[in-house]
Short mmCIF file of C-alpha atoms and ligand atoms in Angstrom, two decimals:
data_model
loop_
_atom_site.label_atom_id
_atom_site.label_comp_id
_atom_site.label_asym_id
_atom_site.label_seq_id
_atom_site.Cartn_x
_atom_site.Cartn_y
_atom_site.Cartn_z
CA UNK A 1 -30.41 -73.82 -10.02
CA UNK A 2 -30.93 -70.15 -9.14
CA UNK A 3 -32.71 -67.87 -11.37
CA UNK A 4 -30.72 -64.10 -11.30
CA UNK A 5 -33.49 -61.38 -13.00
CA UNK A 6 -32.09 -58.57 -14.38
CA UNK A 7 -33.76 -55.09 -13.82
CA UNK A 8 -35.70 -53.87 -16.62
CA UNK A 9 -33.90 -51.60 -18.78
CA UNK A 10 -30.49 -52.97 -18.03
CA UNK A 11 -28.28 -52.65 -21.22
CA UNK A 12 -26.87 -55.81 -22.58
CA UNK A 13 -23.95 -55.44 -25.44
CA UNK A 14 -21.01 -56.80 -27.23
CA UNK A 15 -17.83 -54.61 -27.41
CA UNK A 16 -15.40 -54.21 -30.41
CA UNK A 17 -12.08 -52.09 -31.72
CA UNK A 18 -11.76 -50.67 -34.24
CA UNK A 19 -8.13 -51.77 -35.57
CA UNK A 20 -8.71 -55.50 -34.11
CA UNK A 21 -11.77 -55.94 -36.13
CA UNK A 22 -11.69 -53.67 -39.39
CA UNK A 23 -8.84 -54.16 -41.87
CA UNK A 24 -9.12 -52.81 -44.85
CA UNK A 25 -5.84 -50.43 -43.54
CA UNK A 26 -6.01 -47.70 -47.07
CA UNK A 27 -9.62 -47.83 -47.09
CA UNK A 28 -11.78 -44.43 -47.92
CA UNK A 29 -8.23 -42.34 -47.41
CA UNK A 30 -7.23 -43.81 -44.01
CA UNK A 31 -3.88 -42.75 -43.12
CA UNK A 32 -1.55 -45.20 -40.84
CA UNK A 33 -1.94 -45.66 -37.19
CA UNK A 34 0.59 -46.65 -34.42
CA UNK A 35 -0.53 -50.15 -34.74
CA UNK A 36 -0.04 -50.41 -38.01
CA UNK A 37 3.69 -49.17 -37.53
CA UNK A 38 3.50 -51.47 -34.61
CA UNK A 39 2.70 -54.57 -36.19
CA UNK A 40 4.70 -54.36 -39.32
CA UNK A 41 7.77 -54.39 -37.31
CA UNK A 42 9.08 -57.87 -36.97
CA UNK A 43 8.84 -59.63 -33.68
CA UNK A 44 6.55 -57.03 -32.13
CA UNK A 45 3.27 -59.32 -32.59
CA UNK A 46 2.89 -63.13 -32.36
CA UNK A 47 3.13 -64.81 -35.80
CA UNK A 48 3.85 -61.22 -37.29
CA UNK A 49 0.42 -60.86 -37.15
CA UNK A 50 -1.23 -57.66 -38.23
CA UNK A 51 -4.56 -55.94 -38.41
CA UNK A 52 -4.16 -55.53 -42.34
CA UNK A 53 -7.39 -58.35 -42.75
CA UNK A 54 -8.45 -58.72 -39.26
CA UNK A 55 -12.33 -59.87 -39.54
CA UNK A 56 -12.79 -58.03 -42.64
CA UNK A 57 -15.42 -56.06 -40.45
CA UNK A 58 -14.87 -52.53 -42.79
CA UNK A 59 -16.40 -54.26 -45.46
CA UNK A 60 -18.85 -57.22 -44.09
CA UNK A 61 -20.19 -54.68 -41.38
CA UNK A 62 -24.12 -55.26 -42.61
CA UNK A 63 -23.51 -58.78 -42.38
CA UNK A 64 -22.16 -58.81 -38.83
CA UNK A 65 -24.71 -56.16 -37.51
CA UNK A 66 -27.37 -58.56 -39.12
CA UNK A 67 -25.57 -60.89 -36.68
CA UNK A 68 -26.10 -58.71 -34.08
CA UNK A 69 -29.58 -58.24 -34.86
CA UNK A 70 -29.84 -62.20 -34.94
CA UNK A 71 -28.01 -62.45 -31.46
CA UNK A 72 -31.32 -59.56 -30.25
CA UNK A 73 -28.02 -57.19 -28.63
CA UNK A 74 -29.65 -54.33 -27.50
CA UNK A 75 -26.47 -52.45 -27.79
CA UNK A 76 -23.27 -52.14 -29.52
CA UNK A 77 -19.55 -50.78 -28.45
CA UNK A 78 -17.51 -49.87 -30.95
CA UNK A 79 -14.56 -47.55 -31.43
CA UNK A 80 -13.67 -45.02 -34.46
CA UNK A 81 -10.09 -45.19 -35.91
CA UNK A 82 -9.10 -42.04 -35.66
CA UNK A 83 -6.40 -42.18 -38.63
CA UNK A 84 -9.76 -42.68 -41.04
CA UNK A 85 -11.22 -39.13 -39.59
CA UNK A 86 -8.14 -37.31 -39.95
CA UNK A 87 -5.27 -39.36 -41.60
CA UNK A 88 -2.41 -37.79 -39.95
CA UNK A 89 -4.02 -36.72 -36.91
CA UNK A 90 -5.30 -33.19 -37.69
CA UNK A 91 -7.03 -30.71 -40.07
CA UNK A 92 -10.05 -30.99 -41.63
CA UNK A 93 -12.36 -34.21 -41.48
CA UNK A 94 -12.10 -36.64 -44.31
CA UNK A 95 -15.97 -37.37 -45.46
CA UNK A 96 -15.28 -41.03 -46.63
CA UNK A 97 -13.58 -41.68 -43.47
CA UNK A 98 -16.94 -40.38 -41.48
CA UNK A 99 -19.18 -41.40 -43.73
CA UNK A 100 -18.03 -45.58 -42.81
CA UNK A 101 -18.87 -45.13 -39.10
CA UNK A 102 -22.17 -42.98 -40.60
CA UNK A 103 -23.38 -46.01 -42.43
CA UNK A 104 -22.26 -48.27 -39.25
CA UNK A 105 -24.14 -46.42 -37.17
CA UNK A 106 -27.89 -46.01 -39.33
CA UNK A 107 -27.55 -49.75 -39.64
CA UNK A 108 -27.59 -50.35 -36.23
CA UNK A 109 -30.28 -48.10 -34.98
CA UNK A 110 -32.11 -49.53 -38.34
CA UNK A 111 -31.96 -52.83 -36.47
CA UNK A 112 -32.49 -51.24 -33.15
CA UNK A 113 -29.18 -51.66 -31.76
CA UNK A 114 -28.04 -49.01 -29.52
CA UNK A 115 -24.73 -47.44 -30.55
CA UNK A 116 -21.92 -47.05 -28.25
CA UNK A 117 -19.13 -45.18 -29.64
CA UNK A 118 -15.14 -45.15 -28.44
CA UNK A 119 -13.28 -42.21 -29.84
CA UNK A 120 -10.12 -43.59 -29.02
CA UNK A 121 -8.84 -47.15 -28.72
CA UNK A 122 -5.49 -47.30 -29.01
CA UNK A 123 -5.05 -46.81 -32.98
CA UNK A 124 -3.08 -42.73 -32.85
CA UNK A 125 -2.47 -41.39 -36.40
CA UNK A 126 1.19 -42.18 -37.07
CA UNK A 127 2.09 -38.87 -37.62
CA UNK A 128 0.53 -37.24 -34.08
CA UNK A 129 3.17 -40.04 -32.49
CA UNK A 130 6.12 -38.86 -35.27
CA UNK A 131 5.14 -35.35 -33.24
CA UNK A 132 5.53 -36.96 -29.99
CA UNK A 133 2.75 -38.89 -29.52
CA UNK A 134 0.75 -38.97 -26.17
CA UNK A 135 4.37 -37.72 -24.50
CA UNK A 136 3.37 -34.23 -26.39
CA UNK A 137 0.70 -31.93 -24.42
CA UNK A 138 -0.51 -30.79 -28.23
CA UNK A 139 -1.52 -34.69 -28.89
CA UNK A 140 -4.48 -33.43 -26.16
CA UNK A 141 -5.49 -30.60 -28.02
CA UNK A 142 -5.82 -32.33 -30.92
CA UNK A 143 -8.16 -35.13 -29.81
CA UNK A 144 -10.25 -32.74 -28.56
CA UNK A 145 -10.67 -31.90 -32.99
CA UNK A 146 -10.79 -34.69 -33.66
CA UNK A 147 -14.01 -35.54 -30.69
CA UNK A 148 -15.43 -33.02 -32.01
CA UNK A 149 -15.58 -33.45 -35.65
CA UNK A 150 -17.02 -37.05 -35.12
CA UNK A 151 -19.48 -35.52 -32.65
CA UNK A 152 -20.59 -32.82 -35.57
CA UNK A 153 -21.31 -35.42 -37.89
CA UNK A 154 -22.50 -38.41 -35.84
CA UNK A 155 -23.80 -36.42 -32.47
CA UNK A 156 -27.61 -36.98 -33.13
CA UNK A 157 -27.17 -40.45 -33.66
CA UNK A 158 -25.13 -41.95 -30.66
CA UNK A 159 -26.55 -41.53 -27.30
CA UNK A 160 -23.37 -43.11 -25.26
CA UNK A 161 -19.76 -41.30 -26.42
CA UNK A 162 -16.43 -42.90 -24.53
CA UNK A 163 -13.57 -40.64 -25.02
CA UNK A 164 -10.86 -43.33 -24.32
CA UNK A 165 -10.42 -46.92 -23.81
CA UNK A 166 -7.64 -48.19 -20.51
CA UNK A 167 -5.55 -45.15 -20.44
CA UNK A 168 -3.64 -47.21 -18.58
CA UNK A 169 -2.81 -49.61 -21.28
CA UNK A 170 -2.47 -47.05 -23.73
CA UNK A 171 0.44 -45.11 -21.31
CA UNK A 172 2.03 -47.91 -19.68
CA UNK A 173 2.10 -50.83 -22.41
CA UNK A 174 2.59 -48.24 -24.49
CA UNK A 175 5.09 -46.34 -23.21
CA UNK A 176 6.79 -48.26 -20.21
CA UNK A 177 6.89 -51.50 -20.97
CA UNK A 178 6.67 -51.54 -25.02
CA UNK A 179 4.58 -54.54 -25.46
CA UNK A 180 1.84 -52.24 -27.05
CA UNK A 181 2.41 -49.52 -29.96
CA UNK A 182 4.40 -47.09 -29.89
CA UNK A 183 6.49 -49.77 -28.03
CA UNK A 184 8.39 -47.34 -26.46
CA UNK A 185 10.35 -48.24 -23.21
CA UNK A 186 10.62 -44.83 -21.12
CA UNK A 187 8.89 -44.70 -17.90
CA UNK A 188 9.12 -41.14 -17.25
CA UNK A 189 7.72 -40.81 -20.77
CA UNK A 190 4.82 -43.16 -19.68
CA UNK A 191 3.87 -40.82 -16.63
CA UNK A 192 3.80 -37.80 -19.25
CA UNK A 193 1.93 -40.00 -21.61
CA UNK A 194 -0.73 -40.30 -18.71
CA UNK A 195 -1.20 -37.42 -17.49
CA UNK A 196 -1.60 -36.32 -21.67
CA UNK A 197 -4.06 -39.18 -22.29
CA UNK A 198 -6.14 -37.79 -19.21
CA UNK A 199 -5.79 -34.18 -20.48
CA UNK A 200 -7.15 -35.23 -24.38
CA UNK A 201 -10.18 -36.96 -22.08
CA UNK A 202 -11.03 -33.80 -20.25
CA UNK A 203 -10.49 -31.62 -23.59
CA UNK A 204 -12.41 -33.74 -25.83
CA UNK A 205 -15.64 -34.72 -23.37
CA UNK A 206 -15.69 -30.94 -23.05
CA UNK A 207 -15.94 -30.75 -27.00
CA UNK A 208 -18.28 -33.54 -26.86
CA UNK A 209 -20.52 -31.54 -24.33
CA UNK A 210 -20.70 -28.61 -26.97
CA UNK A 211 -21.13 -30.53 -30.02
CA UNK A 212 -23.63 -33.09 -28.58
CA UNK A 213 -27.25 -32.61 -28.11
CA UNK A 214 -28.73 -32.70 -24.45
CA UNK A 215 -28.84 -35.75 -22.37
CA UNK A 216 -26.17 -37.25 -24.58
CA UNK A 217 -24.02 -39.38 -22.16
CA UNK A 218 -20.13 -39.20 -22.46
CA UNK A 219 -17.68 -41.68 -20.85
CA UNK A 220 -14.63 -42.73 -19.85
CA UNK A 221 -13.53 -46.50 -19.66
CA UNK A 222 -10.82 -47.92 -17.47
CA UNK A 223 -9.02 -51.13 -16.76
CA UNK A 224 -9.05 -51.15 -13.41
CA UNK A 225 -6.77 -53.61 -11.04
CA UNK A 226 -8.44 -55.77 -8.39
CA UNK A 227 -4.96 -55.72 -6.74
CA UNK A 228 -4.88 -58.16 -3.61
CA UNK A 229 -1.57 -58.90 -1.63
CA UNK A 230 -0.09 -62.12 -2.27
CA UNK A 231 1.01 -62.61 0.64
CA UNK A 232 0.80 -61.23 4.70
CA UNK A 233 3.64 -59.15 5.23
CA UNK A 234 4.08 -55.16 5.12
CA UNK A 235 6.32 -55.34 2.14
CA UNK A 236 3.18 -57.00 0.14
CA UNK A 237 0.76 -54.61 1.55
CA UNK A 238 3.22 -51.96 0.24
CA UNK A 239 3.40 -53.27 -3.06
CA UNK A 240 -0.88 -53.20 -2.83
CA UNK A 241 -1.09 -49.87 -2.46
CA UNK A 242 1.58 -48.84 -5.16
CA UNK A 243 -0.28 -50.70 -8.18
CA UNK A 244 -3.37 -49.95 -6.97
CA UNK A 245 -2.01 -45.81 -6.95
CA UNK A 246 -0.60 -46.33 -10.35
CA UNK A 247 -3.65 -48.55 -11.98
CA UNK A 248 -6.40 -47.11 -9.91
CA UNK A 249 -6.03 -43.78 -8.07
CA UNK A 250 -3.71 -42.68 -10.92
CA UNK A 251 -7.12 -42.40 -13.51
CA UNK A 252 -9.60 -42.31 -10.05
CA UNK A 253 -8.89 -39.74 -8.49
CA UNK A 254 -7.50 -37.11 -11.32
CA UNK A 255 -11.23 -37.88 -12.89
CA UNK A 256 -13.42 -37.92 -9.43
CA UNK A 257 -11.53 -35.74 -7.33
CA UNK A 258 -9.37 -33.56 -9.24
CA UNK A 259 -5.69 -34.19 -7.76
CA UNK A 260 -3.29 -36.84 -8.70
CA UNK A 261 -2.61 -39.36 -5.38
CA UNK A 262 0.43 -37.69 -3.45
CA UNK A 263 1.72 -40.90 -2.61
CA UNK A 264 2.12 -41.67 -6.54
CA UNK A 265 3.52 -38.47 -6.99
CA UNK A 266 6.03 -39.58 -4.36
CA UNK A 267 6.92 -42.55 -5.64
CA UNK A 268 7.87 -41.86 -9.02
CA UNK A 269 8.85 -38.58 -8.04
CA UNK A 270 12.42 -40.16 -9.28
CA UNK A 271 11.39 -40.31 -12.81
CA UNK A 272 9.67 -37.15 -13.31
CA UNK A 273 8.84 -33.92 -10.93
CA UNK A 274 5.07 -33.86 -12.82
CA UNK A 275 5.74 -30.86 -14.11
CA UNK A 276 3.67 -31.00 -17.53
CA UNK A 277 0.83 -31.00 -15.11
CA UNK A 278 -0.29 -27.75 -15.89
CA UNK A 279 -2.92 -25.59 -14.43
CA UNK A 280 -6.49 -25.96 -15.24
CA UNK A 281 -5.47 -29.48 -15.88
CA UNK A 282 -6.91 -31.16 -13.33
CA UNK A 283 -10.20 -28.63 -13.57
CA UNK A 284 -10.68 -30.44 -17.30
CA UNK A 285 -10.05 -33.75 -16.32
CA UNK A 286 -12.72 -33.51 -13.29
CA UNK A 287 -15.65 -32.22 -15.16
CA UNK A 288 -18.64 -34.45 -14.03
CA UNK A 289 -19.38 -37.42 -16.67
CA UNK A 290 -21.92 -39.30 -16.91
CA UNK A 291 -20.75 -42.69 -17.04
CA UNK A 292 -17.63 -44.87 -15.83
CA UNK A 293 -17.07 -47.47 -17.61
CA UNK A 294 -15.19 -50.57 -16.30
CA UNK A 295 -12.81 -53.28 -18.18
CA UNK A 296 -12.36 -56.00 -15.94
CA UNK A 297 -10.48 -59.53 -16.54
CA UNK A 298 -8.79 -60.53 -13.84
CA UNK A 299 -7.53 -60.17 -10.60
CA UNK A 300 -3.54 -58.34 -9.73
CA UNK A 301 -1.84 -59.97 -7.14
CA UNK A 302 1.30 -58.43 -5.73
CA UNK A 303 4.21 -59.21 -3.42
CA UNK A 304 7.59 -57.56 -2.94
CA UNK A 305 10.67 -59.12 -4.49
CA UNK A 306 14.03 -58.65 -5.41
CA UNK A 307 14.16 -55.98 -8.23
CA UNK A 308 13.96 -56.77 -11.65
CA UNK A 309 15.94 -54.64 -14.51
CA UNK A 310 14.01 -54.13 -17.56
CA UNK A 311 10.68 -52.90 -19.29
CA UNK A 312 7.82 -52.94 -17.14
CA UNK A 313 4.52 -51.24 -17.28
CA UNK A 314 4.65 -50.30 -13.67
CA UNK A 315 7.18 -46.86 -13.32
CA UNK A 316 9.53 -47.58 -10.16
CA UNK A 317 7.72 -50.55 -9.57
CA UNK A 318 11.24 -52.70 -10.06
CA UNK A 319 10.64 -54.40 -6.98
CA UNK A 320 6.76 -55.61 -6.92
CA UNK A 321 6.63 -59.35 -7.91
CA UNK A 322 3.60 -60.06 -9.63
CA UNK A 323 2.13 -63.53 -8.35
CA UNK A 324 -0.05 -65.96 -10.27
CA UNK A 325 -3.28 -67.22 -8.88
CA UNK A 326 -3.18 -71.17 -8.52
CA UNK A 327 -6.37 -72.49 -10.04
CA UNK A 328 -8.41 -72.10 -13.08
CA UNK A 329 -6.86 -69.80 -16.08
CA UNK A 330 -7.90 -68.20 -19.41
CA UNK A 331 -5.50 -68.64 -22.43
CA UNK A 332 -4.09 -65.38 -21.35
CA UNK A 333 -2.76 -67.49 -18.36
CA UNK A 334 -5.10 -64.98 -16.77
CA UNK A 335 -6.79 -66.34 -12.98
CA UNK A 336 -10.23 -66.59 -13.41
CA UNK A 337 -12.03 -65.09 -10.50
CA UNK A 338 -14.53 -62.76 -10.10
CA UNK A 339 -14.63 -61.69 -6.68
CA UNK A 340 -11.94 -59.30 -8.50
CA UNK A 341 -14.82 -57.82 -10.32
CA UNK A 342 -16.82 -57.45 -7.13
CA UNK A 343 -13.89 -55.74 -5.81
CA UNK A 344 -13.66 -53.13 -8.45
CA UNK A 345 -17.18 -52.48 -8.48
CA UNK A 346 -17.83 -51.89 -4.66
CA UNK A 347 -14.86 -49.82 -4.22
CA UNK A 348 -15.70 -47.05 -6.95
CA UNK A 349 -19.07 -46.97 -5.95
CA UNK A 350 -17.92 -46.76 -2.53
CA UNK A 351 -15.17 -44.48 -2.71
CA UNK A 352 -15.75 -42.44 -5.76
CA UNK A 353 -18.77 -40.64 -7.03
CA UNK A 354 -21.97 -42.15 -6.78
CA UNK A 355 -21.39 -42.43 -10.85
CA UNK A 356 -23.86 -44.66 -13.38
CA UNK A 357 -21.21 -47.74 -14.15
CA UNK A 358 -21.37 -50.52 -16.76
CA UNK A 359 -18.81 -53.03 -17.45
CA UNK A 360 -17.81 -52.11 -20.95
CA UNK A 361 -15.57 -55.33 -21.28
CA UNK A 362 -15.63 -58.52 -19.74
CA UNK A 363 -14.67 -61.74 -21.45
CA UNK A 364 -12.33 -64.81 -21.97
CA UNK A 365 -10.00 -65.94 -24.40
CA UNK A 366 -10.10 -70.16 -24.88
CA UNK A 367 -8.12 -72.42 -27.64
CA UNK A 368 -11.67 -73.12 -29.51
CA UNK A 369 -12.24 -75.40 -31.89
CA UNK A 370 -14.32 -75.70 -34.96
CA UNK A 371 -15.77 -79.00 -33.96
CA UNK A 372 -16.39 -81.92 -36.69
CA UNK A 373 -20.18 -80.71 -36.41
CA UNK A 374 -19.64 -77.34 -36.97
CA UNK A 375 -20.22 -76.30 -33.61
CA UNK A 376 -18.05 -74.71 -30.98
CA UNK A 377 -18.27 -76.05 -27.69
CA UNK A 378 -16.73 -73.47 -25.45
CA UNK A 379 -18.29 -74.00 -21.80
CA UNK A 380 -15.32 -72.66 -20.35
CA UNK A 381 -16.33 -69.27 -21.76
CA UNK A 382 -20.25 -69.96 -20.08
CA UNK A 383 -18.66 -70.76 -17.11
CA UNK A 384 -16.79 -67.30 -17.24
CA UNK A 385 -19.63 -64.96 -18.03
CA UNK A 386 -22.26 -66.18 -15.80
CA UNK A 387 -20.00 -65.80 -12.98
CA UNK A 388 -19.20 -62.33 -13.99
CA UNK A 389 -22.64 -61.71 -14.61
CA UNK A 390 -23.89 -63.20 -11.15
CA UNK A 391 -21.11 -60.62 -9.79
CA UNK A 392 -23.09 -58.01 -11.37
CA UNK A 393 -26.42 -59.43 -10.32
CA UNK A 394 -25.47 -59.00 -7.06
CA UNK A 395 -23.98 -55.57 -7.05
CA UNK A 396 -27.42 -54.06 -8.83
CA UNK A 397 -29.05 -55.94 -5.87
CA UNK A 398 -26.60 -54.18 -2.70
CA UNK A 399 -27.42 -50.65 -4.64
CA UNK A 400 -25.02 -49.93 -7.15
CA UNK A 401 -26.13 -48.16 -9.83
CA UNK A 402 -24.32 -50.61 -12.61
CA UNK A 403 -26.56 -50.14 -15.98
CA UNK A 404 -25.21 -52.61 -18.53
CA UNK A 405 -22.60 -54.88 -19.45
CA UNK A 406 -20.66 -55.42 -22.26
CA UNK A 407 -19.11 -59.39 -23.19
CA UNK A 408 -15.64 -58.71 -24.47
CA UNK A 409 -15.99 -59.79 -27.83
CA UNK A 410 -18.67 -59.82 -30.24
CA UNK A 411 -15.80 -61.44 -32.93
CA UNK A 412 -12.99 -63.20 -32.36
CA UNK A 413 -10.40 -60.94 -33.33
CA UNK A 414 -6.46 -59.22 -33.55
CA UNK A 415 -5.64 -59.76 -29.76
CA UNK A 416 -2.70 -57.21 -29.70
CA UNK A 417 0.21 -58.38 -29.34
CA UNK A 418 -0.79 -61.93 -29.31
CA UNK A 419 -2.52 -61.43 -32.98
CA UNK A 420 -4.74 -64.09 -33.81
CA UNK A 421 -3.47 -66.57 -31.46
CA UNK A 422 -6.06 -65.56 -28.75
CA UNK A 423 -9.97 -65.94 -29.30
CA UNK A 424 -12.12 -63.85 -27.08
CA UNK A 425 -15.23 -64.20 -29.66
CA UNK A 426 -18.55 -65.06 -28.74
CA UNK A 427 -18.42 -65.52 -32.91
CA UNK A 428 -15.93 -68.26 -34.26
CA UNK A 429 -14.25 -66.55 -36.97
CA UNK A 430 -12.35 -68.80 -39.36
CA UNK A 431 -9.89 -65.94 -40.69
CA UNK A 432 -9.01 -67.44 -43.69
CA UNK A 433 -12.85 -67.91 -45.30
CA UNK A 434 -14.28 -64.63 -42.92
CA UNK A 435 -17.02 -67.27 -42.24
CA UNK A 436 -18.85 -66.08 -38.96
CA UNK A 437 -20.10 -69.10 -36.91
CA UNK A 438 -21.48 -69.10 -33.21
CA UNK A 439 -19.96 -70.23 -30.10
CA UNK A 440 -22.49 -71.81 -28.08
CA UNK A 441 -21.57 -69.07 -25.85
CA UNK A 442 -23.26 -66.95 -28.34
CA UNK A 443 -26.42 -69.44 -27.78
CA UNK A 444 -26.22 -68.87 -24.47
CA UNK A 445 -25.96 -65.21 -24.41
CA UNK A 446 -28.67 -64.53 -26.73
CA UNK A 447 -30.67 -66.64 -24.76
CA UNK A 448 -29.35 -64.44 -21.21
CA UNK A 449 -30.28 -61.27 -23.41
CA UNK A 450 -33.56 -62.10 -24.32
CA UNK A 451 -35.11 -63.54 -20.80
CA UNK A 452 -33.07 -60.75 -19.14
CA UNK A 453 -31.47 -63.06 -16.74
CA UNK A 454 -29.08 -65.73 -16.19
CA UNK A 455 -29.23 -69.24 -14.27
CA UNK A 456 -26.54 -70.00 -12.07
C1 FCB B 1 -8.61 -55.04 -23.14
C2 FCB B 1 -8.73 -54.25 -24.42
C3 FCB B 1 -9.40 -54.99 -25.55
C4 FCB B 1 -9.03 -56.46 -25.56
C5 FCB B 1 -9.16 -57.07 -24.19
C6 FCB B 1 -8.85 -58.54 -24.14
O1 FCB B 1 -7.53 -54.56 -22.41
O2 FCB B 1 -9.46 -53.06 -24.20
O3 FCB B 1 -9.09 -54.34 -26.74
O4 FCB B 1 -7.79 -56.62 -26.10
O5 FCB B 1 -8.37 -56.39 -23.29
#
């Protein structure tokens, strides 16, 4: 057995969403979000699932930040639902609506939890999408109100801001492939969507930078693709490079270098001529931040194939062939491996700025049971995160400057479009009781969090 130390001072969290935790949709004036639409359409999400209940979290939040406090997390990442600051997406704030996240946020730091805070994951206000959603350049503008009226009232508070969660997922499931909300299906749509999400990112960390007191860190976090070639021919090392452009470089470079990659440009320059990139753009969406933040699963692996008709996340991708990993898999069906992880992390540090990073989700989803004792036994999930976290072990150790990590999720909770059929929870949560009962993963992390270290 090796013992892995972790530096002092490194930040060890849980990460939640808003709309897959809270519920309580009309709460305090809330108006409807895209994943509410979503979700109450039929055969959108598993088991017409919805995020109506979800883990109750609106209303038992001192209850599960007690659990937090019981678990010893040092920090906490969370996101704000933007339809409960401004119901449809604009004008003035509503004070119930700010006043939740408020109270969320003094119990935390009353418990000495660190809060983390995600302005945007995933949940738009219905009517900003009825407008056009992220394919409208004023969507942008608006975030950049709305970042700034949750700075104004919760900026002394929260020392870490993230303006968005996976752009990626938010454009492309979103608007490519429909598998997330809006569910549309337009790819040259998606590449607007992008290039909009980005745009609301540099707008509203700029309105976080006026609003916030100094030394207030804001963020970005992305999904990013270890993409490896599945097998040893040009055409696969072809396919590489385009997901990596459209997963990676697409949100990479805008952020850390300030152009879009040509070659992307090039390759969907079928679709769209990337003309709602607009100048002083790219100047917004490169202002320095002070954090990356990295979502990382599993690993991509491409080949070419014969081309496919029909929805895809990947614009004039029609002829990559995705490739499953042989070996061990999550529920997802996702490969686990974390050499993808080490990937990710060594190539931004090496090829982009020397930026702070922590992983701001990591995490497995397992069939768990309630066992007859009342325990759940999910070693699979161990097994998971302490490879992950001897990953991240050992890029601290080779230099990188990776400050925390985040276990994707505190709860189990409303998995997208898989509802409740997938539990990424460190927490067991029996939906139909609310009752809150912990994985011995959640043993094992408290126990990682408290001697700062794993054993591998
Ligand atoms: C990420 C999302 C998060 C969760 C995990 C499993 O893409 O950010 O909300 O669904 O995947």
């Amino acid at each position: 057995m090796t013992r892995l130390d972790f530096p002092e001072g490194f930040t060890w969290g849980a990460a939640t969403a808003a709309y897959q935790i809270e519920g309580s949709p009309a709460a305090d004036g809330r108006g409807p979000s895209i994943w509410d639409t979503f979700a109450h359409t039929p055969g959108l999400v598993a088991n017409g699932d919805t995020g109506d209940v979800a883990a109750d979290h609106y209303r038992r939040f001192p209850a599960d930040v007690a659990l937090m406090a019981d678990l010893g997390l040092p920090a906490y990442r969370f996101s704000v639902s933007w339809p409960r600051i401004q119901p449809g997406g604009k004008g003035p704030a509503n004070p119930a609506g700010l006043g939740h996240y408020a109270r969320l946020v003094d119990e935390l730091l009353s418990r000495g939890i660190t809060p983390m805070l995600t302005l945007y994951h995933w949940d738009l206000p219905q009517e900003l999408e009825d407008a056009g959603g992220w394919g409208a350049r004023d969507t942008a503008f608006r975030f950049a109100e709305y970042a700034d009226l949750v700075a104004a009232r919760l900026g002394d508070r929260v020392p870490i801001w993230t303006t968005l969660n996976e752009p990626w997922c938010a454009a492309f499931l979103g608007y490519a492939s429909g598998e997330h909300a809006p569910g549309r299906t337009d790819p040259a749509l998606s590449l607007r969507a992008a290039h909009h999400l980005l745009l609301a990112h540099g707008l509203g960390a700029s309105a976080l930078r006026s609003a916030l007191p100094a030394g207030t860190q804001v963020s970005i976090t992305l999904n990013l693709c270890a993409v490896m070639p599945g097998a040893t021919s040009a055409e696969a090392t072809a396919a590489v490079r385009r997901i990596d452009g459209l997963g990676n470089r697409l949100f990479l470079d805008p952020l850390f270098r300030g152009h879009y990659p040509v070659d992307v440009r090039h390759d969907t320059g079928g679709l769209t001529d990337w003309s709602f990139v607009e100048d002083g753009d790219l100047e917004a969406i490169s202002a320095p931040l002070d954090l990356l933040g990295i979502n990382y699963y599993t690993p991509t692996l491409v080949d070419a194939g014969p081309p496919v008709a029909g929805p895809s996340p990947w614009p004039a991708c029609a002829d990559v062939r995705f490739v499953s990993q042989p070996g061990p898999a999550t529920a997802m069906g996702w490969a686990i491996d974390a050499q993808g992880l080490r990937n990710v992390v060594h190539r931004v540090h090496e090829e982009y700025a020397p930026i702070p990073l922590m992983i701001t989700e990591n995490g497995a989803a397992f069939d768990d049971e309630l066992g007859s004792d009342g325990g759940v036994r999910d070693h699979e999930r161990i097994s998971y995160l302490r490879e992950h976290l001897a990953v991240v072990h050992e890029a601290i150790e080779s230099g990188v400057d990776l400050r925390g990590y985040f276990v994707w999720s505190l709860l189990d909770n409303f998995e997208w479009a898989y509802g409740y059929s997938k539990r990424f929870g460190i927490v067991h949560v029996d939906y139909p009781t609310q009752r809150r009962v912990w994985k011995d993963s959640a043993h094992w992390y408290r126990q990682v969090i408290s001697t700062n270290g794993i054993d591998t």
